[in-house]
Short mmCIF file of C-alpha atoms and ligand atoms in Angstrom, two decimals:
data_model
loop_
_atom_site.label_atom_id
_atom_site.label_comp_id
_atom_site.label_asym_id
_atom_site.label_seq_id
_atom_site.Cartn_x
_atom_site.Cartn_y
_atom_site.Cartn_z
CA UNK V 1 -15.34 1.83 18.08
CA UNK V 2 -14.74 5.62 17.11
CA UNK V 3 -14.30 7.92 13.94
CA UNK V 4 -10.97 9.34 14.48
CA UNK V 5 -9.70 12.22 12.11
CA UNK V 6 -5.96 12.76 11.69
CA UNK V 7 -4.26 15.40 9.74
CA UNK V 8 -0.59 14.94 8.40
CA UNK V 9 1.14 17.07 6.20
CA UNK V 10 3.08 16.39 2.86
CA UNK V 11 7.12 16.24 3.13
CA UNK V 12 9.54 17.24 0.45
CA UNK V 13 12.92 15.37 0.36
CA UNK V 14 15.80 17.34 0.63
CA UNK V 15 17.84 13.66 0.35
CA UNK V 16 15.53 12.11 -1.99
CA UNK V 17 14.33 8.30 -1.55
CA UNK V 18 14.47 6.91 -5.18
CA UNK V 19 14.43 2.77 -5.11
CA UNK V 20 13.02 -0.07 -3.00
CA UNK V 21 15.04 -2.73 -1.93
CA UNK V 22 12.05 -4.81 -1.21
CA UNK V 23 9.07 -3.36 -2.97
CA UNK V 24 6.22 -5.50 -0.66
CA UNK V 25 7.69 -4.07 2.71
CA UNK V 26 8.79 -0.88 1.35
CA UNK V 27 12.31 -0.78 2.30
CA UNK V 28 14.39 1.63 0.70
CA UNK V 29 18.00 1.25 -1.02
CA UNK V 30 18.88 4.76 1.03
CA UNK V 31 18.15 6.95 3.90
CA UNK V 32 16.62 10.12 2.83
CA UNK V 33 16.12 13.55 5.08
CA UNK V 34 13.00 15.55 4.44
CA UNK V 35 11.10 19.09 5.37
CA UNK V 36 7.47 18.54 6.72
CA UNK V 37 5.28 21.45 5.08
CA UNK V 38 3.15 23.92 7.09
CA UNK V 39 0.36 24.35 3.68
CA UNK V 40 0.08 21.17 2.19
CA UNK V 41 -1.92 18.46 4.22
CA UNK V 42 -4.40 15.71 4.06
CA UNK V 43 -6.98 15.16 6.63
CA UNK V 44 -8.64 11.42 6.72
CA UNK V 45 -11.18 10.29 8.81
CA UNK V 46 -11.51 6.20 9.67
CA UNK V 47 -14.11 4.70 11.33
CA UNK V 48 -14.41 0.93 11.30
CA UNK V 49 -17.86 -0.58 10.86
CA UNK V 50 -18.59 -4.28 11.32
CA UNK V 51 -21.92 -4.15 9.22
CA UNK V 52 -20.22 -2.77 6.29
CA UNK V 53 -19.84 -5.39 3.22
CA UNK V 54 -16.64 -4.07 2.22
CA UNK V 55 -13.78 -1.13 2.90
CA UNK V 56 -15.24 2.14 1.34
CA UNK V 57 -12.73 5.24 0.03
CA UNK V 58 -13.86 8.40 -0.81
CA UNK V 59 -11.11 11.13 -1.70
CA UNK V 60 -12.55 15.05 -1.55
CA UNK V 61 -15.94 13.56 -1.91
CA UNK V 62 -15.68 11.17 -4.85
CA UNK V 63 -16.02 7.56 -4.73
CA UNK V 64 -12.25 5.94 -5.50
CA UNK V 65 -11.22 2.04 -5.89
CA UNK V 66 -9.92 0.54 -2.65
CA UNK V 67 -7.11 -1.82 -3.48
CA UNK V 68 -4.60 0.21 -2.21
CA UNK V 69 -6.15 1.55 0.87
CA UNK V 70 -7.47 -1.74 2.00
CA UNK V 71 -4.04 -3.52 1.68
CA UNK V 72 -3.12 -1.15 4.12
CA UNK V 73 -6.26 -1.21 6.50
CA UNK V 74 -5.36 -5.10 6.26
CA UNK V 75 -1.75 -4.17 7.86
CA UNK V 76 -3.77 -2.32 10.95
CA UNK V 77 -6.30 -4.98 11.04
CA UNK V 78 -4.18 -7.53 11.45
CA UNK V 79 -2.24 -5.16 14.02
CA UNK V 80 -5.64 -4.80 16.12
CA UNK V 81 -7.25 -8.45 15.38
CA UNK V 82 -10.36 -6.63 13.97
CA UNK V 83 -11.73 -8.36 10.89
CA UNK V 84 -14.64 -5.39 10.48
CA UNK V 85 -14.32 -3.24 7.33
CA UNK V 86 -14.34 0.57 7.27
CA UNK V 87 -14.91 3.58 5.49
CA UNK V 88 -12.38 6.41 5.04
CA UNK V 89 -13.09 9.79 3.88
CA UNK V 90 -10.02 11.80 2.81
CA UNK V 91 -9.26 15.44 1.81
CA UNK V 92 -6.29 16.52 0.03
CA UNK V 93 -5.13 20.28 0.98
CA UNK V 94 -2.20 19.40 -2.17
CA UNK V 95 -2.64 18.54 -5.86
CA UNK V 96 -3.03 14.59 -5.84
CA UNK V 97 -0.49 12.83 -7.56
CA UNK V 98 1.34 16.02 -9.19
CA UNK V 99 4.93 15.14 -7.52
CA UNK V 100 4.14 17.33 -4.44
CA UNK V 101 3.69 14.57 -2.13
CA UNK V 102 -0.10 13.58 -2.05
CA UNK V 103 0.92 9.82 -0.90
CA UNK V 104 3.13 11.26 1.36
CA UNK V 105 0.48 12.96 3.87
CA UNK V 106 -1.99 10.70 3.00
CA UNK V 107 -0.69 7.72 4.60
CA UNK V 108 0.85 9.20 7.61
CA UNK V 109 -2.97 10.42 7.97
CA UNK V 110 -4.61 7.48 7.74
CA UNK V 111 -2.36 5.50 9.34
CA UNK V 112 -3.26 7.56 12.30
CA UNK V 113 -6.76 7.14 11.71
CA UNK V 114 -6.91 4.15 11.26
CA UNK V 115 -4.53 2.63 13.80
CA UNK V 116 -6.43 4.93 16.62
CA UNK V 117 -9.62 3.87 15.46
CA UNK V 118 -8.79 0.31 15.90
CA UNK V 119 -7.92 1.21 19.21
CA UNK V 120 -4.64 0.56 18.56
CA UNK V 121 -2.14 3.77 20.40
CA UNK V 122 0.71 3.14 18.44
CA UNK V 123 4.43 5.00 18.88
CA UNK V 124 5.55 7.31 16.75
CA UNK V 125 7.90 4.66 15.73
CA UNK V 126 5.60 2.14 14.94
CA UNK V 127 3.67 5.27 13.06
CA UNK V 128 5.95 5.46 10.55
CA UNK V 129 6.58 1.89 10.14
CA UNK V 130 3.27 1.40 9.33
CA UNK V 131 3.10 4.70 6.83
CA UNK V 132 6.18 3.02 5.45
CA UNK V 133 3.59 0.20 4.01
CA UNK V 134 1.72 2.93 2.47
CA UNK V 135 4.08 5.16 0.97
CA UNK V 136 7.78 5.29 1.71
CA UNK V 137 7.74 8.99 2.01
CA UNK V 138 4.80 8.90 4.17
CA UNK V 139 7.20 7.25 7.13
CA UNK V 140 8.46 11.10 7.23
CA UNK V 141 5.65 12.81 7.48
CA UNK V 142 4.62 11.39 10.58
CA UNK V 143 7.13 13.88 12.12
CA UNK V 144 6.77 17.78 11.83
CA UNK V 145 10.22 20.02 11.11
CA UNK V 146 13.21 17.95 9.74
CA UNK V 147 13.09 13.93 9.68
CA UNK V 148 15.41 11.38 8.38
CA UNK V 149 13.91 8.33 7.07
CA UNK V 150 17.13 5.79 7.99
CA UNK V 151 16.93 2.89 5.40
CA UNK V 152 17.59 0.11 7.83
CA UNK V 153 17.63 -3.72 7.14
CA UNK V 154 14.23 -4.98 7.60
CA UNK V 155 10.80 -4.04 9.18
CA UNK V 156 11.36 -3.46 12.14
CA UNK V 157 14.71 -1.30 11.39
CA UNK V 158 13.06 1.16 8.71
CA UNK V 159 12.04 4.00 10.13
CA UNK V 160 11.90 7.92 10.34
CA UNK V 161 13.17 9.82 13.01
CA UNK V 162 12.42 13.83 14.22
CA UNK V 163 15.92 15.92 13.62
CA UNK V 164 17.09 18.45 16.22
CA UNK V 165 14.66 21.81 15.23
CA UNK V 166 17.60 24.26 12.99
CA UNK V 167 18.62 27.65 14.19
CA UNK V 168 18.38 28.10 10.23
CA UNK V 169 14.68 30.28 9.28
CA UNK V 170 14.18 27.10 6.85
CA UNK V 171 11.63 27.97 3.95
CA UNK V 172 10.26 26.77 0.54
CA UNK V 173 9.05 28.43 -1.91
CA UNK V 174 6.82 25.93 -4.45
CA UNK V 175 6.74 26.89 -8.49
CA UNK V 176 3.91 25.51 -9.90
CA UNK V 177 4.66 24.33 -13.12
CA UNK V 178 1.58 21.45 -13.26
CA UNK V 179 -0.63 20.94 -10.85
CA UNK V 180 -1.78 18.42 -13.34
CA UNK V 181 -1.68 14.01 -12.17
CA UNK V 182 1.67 12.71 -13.23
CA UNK V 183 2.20 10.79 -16.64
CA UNK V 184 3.96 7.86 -15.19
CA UNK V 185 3.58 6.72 -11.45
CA UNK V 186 6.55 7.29 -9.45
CA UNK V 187 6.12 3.86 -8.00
CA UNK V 188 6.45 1.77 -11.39
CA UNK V 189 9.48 4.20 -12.76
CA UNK V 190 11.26 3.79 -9.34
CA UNK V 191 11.30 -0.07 -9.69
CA UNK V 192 11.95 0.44 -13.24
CA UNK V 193 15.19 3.15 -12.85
CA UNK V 194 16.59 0.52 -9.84
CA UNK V 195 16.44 -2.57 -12.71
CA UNK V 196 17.49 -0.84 -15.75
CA UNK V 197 19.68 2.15 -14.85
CA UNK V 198 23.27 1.64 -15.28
CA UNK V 199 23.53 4.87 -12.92
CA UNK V 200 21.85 3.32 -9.91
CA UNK V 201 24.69 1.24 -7.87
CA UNK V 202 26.32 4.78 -7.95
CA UNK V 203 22.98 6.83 -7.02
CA UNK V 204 22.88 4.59 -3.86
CA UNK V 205 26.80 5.14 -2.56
CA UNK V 206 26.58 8.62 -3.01
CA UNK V 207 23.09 9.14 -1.84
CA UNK V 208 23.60 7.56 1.29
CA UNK V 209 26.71 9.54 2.04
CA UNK V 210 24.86 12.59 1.33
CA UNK V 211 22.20 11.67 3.75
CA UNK V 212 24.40 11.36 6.30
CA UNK V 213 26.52 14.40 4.95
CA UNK V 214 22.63 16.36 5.79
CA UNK V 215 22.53 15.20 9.22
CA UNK V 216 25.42 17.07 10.05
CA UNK V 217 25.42 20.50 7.87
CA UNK V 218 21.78 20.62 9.32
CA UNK V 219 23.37 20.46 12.89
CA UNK V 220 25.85 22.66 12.19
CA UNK V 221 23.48 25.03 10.59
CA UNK V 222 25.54 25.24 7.33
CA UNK V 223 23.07 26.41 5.04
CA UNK V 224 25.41 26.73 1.97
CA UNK V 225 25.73 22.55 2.48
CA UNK V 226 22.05 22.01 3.34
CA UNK V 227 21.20 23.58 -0.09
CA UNK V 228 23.91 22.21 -2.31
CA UNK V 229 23.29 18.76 -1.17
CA UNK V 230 19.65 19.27 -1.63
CA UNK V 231 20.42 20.52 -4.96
CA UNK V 232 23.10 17.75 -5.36
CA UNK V 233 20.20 14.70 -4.46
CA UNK V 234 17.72 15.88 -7.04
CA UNK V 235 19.88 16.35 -9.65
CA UNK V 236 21.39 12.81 -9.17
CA UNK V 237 18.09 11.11 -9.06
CA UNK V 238 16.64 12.74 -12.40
CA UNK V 239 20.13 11.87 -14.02
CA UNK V 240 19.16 8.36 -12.99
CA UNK V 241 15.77 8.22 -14.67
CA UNK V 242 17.16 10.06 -17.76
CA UNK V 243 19.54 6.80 -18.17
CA UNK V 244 16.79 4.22 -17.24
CA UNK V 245 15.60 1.99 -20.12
CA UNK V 246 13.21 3.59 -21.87
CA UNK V 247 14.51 6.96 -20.37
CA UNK V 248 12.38 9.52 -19.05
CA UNK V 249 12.03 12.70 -17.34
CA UNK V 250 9.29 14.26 -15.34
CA UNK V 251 10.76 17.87 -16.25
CA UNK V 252 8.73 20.40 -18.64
CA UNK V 253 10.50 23.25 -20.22
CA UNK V 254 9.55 25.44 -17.49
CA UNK V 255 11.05 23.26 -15.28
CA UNK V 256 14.40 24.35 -16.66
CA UNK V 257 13.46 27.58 -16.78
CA UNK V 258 12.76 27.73 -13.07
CA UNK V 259 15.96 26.16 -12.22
CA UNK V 260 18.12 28.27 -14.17
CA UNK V 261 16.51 31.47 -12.31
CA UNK V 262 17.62 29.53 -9.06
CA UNK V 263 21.25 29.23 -10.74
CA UNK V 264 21.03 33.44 -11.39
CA UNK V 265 20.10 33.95 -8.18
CA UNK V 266 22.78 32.01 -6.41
CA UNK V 267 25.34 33.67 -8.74
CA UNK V 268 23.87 37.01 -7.32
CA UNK V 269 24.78 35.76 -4.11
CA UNK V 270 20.78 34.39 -2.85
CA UNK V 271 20.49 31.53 -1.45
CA UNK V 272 18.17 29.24 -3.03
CA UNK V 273 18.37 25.89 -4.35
CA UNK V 274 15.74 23.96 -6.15
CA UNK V 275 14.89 20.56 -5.69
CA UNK V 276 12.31 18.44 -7.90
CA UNK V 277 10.83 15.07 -7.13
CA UNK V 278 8.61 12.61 -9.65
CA UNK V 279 6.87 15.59 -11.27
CA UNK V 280 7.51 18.80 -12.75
CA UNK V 281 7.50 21.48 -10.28
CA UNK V 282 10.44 23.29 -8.74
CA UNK V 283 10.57 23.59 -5.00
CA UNK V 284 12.93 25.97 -3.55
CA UNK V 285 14.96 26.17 -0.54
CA UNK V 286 15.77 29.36 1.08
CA UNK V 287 15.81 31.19 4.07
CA UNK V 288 13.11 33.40 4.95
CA UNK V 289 14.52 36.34 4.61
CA UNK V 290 15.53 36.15 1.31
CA UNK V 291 11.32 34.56 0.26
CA UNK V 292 10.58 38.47 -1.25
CA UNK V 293 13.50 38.78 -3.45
CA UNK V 294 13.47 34.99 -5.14
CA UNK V 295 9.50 35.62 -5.55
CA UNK V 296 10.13 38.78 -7.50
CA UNK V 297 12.76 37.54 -9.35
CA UNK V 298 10.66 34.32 -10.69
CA UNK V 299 7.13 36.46 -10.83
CA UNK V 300 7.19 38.04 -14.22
CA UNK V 301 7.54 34.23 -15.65
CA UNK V 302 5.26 32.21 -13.04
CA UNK V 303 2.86 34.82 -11.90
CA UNK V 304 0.88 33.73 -9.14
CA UNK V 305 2.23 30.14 -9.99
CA UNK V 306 4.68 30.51 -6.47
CA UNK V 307 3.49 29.28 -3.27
CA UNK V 308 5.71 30.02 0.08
CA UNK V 309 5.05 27.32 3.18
CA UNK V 310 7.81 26.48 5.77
CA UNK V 311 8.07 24.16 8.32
CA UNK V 312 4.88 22.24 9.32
CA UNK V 313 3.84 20.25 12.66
CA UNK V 314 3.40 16.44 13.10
CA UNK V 315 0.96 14.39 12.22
CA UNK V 316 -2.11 14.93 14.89
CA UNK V 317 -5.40 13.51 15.89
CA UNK V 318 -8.29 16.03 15.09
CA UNK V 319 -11.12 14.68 16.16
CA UNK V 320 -11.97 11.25 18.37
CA UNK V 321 -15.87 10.40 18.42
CA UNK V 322 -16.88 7.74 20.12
CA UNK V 323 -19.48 5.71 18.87
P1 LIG Q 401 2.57 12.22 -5.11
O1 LIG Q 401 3.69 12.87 -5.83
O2 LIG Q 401 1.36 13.12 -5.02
O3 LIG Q 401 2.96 11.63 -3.80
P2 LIG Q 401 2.25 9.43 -5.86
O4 LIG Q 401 2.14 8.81 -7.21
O5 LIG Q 401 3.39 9.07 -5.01
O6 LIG Q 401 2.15 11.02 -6.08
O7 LIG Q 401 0.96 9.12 -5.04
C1 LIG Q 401 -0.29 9.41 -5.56
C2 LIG Q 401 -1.22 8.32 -5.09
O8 LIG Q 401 -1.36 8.41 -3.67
C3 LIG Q 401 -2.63 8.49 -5.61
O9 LIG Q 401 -2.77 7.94 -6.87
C4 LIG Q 401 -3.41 7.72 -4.55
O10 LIG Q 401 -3.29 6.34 -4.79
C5 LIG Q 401 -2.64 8.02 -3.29
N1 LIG Q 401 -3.28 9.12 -2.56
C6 LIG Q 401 -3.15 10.46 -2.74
N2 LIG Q 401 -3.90 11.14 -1.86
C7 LIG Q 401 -4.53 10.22 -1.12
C8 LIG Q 401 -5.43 10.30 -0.01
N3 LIG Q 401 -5.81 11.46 0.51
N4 LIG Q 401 -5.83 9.14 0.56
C9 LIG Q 401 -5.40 7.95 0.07
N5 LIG Q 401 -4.57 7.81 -0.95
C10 LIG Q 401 -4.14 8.93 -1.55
C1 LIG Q 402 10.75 11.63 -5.65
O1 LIG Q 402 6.96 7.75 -1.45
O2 LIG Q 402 5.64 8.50 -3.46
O3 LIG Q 402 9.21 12.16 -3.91
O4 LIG Q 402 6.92 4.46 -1.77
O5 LIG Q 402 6.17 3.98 -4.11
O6 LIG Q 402 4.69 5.28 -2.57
P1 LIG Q 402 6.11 4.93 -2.95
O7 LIG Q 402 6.79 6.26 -3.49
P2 LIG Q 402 6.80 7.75 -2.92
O8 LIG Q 402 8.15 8.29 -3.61
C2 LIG Q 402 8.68 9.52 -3.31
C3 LIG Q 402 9.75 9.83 -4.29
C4 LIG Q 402 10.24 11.27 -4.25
C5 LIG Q 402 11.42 11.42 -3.30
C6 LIG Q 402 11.11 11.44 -1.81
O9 LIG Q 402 10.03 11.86 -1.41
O10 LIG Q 402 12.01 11.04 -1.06
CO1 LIG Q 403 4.34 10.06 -3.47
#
């Protein structure tokens, strides 16, 4: 056996993935596209130990319940036909749970921990299958740069992929508007917004046309269509939880606020477009060269609250030890 640390970085959706077609395998009703970050990351470390009584989870040095994290050790056991249980320690370089992608990072890293620690060597395929089980976004984070997450038909077909690297200088600049757990988990209003939304047959035509819309202004290195359908995604999937039954929004006032200084600056010819998952913060998309002017636009309302990162690297093995 062998502790094996991984370190995987969180993803934001540019194409958002908002609905699971089959909620046990975690197979999405769209392809999404997505920006691995260079400054948000978790690092897990797995080592599997027969003599242990049960799996044990700690997360930035605090005990934490392991339902969820053995249901997915189960997956690699099963993978590895090892029956011995393990203990995972895991540190979160991003707020946990704050709609910046925690679950994202986190199971592309341990799902590289723990498949190498089982001796399993897994593709980078297989990878994000198995991160998939964890976390639908964490099937993207497997790969650094720009990945789309095709929604495919079953198991085996539902998988991320590495796009071609951009000429674009891509970057992101995060407004922190709550760094704060989320009020509602993104994976019970998902399921909820896909069975009461009257909005969602429509989210998933035109989402899936914009995903494959992305693919190619990303190849052609059309910025102006990279960030509108960006833009475009996010907006569409908050209008879908607004009309959910009972509706809801994950947006504070200052989330408006944020996105209405995006809106100025566009007008003034910048461009940036903002983008919001299951939380409250605004992430923006830019181009480097224009990171300095949106900052000093948004700093006299968020202060120190902005946070620039860029593209980010692959999921990657830290550390092997054998035992
Ligand atoms: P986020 O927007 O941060 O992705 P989610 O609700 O999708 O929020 O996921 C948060 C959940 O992901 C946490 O409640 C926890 O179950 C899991 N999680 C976050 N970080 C880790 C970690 N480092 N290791 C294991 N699980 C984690
Ligand atoms: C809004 O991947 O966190 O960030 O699959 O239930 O774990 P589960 O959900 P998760 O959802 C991400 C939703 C999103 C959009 C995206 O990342 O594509
Ligand atoms: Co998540």
């Amino acid at each position: 056996m062998k502790t094996v640390t991984a370190r995987a970085h969180t993803n934001i959706a540019l194409i958002k993935y908002w609905g699971k077609k089959d909620p046990e395998l975690i197979l999405p009703y769209t392809s999404s596209v997505s920006l691995t970050l260079a400054d948000f990351y978790t690092d897990t470390t797995v080592h599997f130990e027969p003599q242990l009584k049960a799996d044990q989870f700690t997360l930035d040095g605090i005990s934490q319940p392991t339902g969820k994290i053995s249901a997915f050790l189960d997956l690699v056991r099963q993978q590895a036909g090892l029956s011995a249980s393990a203990r995972v320690e895991s540190h979160n370089h991003v707020p946990t749970a704050a709609g910046l992608a925690s679950s994202a990072s986190a199971f592309a890293a341990l799902a590289l921990a723990a498949s190498r620690a089982a001796g399993l060597a897994l593709s980078a395929r297989d990878l994000s299958r198995l991160a998939r089980r964890g976390s639908g976004s964490a099937s993207r984070s497997i790969f650094g740069g720009l990945a789309l997450w095709q929604r495919g038909d079953d198991d085996a077909t539902s998988f991320a992929t590495a796009l071609p690297k951009p000429a674009l200088p891509l970057a992101m600049i995060v407004v922190l508007v709550d760094a704060g757990p989320k009020p509602v988990g993104s994976r019970a209003l998902m399921a909820n917004t896909v069975a009461t939304s009257p909005y969602y047959p429509a989210w998933v035509s035109t989402n899936e046309k914009a995903a494959q819309a992305m693919v190619a202004a990303l190849a052609a290195d059309d910025f102006a269509t990279v960030g509108h359908l960006t833009e475009q995604s996010s907006m569409q999937m908050h209008a879908t939880i607004l009309a959910a039954d009972p509706a809801f929004t994950y947006w504070q006032p200052e989330t408006l606020t944020a996105w209405s200084l995006v809106r100025q600056l566009r007008e003034q010819g910048v461009p940036a477009y903002a983008t919001m998952d299951a939380g409250p913060n605004v992430k923006i998309l830019t181009l480097a060269p224009y990171v300095a002017q949106i900052k000093a636009a948004l700093a006299p309302t968020f202060g120190q609250r902005l946070l620039t990162t860029g593209p980010g690297p692959a999921a990657r093995v830290l550390t092997e030890v054998p035992d």
